[in-house]
Short mmCIF file of C-alpha atoms and ligand atoms in Angstrom, two decimals:
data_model
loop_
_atom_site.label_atom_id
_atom_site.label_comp_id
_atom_site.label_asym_id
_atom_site.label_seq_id
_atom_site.Cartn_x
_atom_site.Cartn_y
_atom_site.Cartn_z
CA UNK A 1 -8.68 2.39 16.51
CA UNK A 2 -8.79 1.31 12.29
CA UNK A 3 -6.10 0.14 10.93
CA UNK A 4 -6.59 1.10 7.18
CA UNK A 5 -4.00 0.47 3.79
CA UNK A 6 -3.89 1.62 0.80
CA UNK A 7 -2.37 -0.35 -2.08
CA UNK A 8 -2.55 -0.55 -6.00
CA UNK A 9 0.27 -0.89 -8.24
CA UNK A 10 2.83 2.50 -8.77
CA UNK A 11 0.90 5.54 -10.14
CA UNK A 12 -2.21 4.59 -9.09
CA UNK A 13 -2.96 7.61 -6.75
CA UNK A 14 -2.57 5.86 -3.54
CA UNK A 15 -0.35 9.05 -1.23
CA UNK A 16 -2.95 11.73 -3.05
CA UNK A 17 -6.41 9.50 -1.94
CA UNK A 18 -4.43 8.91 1.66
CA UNK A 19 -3.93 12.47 2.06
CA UNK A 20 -7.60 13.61 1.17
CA UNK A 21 -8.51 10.84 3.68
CA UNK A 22 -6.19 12.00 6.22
CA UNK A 23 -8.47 15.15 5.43
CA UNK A 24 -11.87 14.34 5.85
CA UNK A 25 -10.89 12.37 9.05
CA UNK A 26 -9.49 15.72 10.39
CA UNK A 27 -12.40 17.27 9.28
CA UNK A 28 -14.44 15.09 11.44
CA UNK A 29 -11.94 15.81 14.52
CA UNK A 30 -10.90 12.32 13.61
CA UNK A 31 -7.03 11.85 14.84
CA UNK A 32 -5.33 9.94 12.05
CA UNK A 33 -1.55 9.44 11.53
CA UNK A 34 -0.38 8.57 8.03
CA UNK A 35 2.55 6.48 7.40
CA UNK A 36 4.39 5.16 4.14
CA UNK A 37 5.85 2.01 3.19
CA UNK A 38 9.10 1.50 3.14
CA UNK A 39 9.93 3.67 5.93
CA UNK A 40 8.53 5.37 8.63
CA UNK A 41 10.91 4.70 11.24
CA UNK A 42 15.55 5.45 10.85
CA UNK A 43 15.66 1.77 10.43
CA UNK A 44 12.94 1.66 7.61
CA UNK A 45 14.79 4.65 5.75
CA UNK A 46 17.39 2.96 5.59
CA UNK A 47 15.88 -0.09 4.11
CA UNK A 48 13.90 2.39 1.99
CA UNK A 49 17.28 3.33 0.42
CA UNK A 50 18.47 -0.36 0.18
CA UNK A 51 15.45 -2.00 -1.74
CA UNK A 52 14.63 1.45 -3.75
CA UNK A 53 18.15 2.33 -5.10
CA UNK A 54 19.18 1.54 -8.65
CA UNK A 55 22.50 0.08 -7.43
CA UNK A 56 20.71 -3.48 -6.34
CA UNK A 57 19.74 -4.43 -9.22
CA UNK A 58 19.96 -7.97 -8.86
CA UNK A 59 18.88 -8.30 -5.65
CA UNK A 60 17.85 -12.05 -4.86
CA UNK A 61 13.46 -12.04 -4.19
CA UNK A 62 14.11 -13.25 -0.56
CA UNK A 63 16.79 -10.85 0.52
CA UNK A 64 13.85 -8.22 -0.60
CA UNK A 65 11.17 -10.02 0.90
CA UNK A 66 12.44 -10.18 4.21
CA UNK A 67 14.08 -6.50 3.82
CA UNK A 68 10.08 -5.23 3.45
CA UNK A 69 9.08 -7.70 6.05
CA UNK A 70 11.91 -6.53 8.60
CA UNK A 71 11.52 -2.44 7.71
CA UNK A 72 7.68 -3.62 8.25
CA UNK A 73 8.08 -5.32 11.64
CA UNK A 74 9.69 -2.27 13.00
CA UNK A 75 7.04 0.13 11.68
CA UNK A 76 4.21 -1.94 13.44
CA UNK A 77 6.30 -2.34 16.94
CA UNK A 78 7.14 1.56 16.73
CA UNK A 79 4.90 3.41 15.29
CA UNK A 80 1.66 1.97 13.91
CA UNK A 81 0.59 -0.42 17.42
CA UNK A 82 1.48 3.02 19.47
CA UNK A 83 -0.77 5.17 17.40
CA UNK A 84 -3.68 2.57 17.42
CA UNK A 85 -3.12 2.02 21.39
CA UNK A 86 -3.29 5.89 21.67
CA UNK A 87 -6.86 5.84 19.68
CA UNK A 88 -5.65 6.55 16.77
CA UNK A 89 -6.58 5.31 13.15
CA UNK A 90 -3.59 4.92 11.18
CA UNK A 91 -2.98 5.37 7.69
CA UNK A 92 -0.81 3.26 5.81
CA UNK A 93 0.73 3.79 1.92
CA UNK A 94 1.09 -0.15 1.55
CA UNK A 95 1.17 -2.91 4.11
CA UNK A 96 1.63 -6.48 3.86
CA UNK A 97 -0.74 -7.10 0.83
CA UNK A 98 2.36 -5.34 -1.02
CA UNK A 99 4.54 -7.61 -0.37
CA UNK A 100 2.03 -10.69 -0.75
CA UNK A 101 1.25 -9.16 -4.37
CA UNK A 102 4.68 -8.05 -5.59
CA UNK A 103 6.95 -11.06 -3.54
CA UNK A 104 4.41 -13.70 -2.99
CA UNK A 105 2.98 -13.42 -6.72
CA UNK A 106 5.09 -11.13 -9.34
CA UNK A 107 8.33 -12.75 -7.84
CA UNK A 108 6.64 -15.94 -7.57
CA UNK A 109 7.58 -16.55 -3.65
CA UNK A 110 3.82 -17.75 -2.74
CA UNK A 111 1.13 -15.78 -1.18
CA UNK A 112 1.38 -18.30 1.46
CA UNK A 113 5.09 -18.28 2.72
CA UNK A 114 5.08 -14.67 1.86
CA UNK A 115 1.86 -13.99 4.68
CA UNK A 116 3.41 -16.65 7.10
CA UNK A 117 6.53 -14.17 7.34
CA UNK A 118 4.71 -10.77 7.40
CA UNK A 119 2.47 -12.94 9.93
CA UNK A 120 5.70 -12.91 12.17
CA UNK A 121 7.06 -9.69 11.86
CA UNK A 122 4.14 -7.41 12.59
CA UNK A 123 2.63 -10.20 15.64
CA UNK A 124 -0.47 -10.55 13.50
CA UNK A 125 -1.43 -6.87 12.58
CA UNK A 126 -3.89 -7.08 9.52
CA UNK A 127 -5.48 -3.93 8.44
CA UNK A 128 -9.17 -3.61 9.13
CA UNK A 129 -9.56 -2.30 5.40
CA UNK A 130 -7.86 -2.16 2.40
CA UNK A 131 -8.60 0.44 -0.28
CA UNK A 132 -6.92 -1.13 -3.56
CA UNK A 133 -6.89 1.36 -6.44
CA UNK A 134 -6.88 -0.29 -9.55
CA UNK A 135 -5.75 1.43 -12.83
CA UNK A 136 -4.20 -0.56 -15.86
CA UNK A 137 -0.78 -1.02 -15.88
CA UNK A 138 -0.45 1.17 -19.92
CA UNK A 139 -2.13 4.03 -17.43
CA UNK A 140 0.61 3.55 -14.97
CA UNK A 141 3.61 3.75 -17.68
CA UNK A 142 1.43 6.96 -18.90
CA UNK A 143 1.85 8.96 -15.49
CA UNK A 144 5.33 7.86 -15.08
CA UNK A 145 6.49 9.02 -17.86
CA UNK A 146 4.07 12.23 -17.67
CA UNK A 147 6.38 12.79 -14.35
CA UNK A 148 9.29 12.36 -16.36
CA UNK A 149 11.23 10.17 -14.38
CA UNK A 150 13.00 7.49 -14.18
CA UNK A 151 11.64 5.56 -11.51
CA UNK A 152 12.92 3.15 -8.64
CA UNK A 153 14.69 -0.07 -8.95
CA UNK A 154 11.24 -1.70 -8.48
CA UNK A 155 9.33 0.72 -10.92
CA UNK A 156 12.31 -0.11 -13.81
CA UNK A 157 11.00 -3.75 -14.08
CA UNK A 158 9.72 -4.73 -17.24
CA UNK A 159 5.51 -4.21 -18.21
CA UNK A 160 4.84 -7.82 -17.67
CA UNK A 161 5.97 -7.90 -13.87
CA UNK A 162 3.64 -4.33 -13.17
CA UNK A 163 0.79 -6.56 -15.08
CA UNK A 164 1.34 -9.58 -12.62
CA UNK A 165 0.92 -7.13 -10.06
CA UNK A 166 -2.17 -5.71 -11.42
CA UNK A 167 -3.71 -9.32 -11.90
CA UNK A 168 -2.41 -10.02 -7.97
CA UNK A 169 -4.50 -7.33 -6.09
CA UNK A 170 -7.45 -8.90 -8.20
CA UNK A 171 -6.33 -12.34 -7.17
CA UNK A 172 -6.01 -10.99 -3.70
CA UNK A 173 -9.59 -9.57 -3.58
CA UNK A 174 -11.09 -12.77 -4.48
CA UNK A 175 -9.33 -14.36 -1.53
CA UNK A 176 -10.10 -11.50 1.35
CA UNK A 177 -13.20 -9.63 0.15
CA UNK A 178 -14.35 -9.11 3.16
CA UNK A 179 -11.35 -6.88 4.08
CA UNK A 180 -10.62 -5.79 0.72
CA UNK A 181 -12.15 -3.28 -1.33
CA UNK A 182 -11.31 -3.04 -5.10
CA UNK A 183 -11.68 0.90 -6.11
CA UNK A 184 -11.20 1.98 -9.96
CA UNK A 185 -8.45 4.69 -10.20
CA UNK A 186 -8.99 5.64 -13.83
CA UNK A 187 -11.07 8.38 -12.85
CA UNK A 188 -11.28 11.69 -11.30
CA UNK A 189 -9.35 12.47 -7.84
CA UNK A 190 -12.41 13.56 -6.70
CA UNK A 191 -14.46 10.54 -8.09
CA UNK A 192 -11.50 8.18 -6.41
CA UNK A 193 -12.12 9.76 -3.26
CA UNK A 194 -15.87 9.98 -2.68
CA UNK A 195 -15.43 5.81 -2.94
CA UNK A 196 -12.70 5.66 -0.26
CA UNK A 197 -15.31 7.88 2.05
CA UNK A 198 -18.07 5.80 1.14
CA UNK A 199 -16.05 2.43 1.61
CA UNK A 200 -15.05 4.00 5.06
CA UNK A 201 -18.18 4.42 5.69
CA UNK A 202 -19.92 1.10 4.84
CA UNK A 203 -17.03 -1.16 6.26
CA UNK A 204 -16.13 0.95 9.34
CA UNK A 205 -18.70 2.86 10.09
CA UNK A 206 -16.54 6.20 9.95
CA UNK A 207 -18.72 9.20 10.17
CA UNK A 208 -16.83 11.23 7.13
CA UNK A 209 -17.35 13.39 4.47
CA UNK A 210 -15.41 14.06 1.51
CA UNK A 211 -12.82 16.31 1.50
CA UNK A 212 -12.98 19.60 -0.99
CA UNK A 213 -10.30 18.52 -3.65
CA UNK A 214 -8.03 21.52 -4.92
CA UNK A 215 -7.47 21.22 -8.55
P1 LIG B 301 7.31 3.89 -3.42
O1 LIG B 301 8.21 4.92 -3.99
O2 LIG B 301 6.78 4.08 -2.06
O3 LIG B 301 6.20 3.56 -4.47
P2 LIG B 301 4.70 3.93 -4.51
O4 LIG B 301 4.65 5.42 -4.48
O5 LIG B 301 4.23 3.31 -5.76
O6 LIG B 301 4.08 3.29 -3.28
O7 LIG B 301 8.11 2.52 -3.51
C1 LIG B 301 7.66 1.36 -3.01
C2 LIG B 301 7.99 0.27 -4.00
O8 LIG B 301 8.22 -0.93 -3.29
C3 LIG B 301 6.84 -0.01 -4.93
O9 LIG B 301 7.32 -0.19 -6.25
C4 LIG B 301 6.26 -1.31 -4.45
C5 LIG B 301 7.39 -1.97 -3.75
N1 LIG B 301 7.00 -2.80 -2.58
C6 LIG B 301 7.18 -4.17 -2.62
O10 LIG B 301 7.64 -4.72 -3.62
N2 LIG B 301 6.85 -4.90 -1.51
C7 LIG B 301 6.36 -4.34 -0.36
O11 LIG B 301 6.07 -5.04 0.63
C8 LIG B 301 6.20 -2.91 -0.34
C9 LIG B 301 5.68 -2.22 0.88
C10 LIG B 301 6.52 -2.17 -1.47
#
């Protein structure tokens, strides 16, 4: 069935909006699985820990590039083409345009090179939408630190590389609008949501509803 992603840069609400979707699909006797990325599979845990951890600092923009690609390629073979086989729509806490934001542009690999690879690992497998929640990157730093944490190796880089992100998804949305859809994330959960049910809608033809949001 869909195929649908969720991106945005870190704090932007992306695991709460995929959660109320997961919701109003179930409300609609809708069978979705959700999945995260990195992860998703023993292998992709493991990678999880590699790329995340604090102790890589360092860590050369290829070596990461083709560590998402290959904890990617495994996710698609084992979990997400099974569940869409099956029926299902899938759910996905990033996907490629992650890694074509924050390796092909923010490390400065190229969008191109950086597709061409994810191109190979997952046999082709583009979303059928992308929800991209934008917030500014000062709103970001705010809910980190409201969480009081530290953060990941990749959420400890400095503001400019979380702006180049930013700027990327925009970038990217220019280049793919037809399967992107830019969503602003500086507002309400509920707000944020009734767009992602109304983008499902439009693009996909989902017969949804928003889901009641718990505050
Ligand atoms: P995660 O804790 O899942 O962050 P978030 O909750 O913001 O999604 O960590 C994923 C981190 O990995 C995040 O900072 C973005 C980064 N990332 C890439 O750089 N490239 C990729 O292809 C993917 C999937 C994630």
């Amino acid at each position: 069935m869909f195929f649908i992603t969720f991106e945005g840069i870190d704090q932007s609400g992306k695991s709460t909006q995929l959660e109320l979707l997961a919701e109003s699909c179930a409300a609609a006797d809708i069978d979705a699985l959700t999945v995260r990325e990195p992860g998703g599979t023993p292998l992709g845990e493991g990678i999880r820990k590699m790329l995340l951890g604090p102790e890589h600092e360092g860590m050369d923009p290829w070596a990461e590039a083709l560590l998402y690609a290959a904890a990617r390629a495994q996710l698609v073979r084992d979990v997400i083409r099974p569940a869409l086989g099956s029926g299902r729509i899938v759910l996905s806490d990033r996907y490629i345009d992650s890694s074509l934001v924050y390796q092909g542009i923010a490390r400065g690999l190229g969008v191109e090179r950086i597709l061409d690879l994810n191109l190979g690992a997952t046999g082709g497998l583009m979303p059928d939408l992308t929800l991209i929640l934008h917030l500014d990157v000062t709103g970001s730093r705010e809910r980190l630190a409201a969480r009081g944490e530290g953060g990941d190796r990749i959420e400890g880089e400095p503001l400019e590389f979380h702006q180049q992100v930013e700027a990327g998804y925009r970038q990217l949305e220019e280049m793919y609008p037809a399967r992107l859809v830019g969503i602003d994330a500086g507002v309400t959960v509920e707000e944020v949501h009734a767009a992602v049910v109304a983008a499902c809608r439009e693009r996909l033809g989902l017969e949804i509803e928003p889901a009641p949001v718990s505050t």
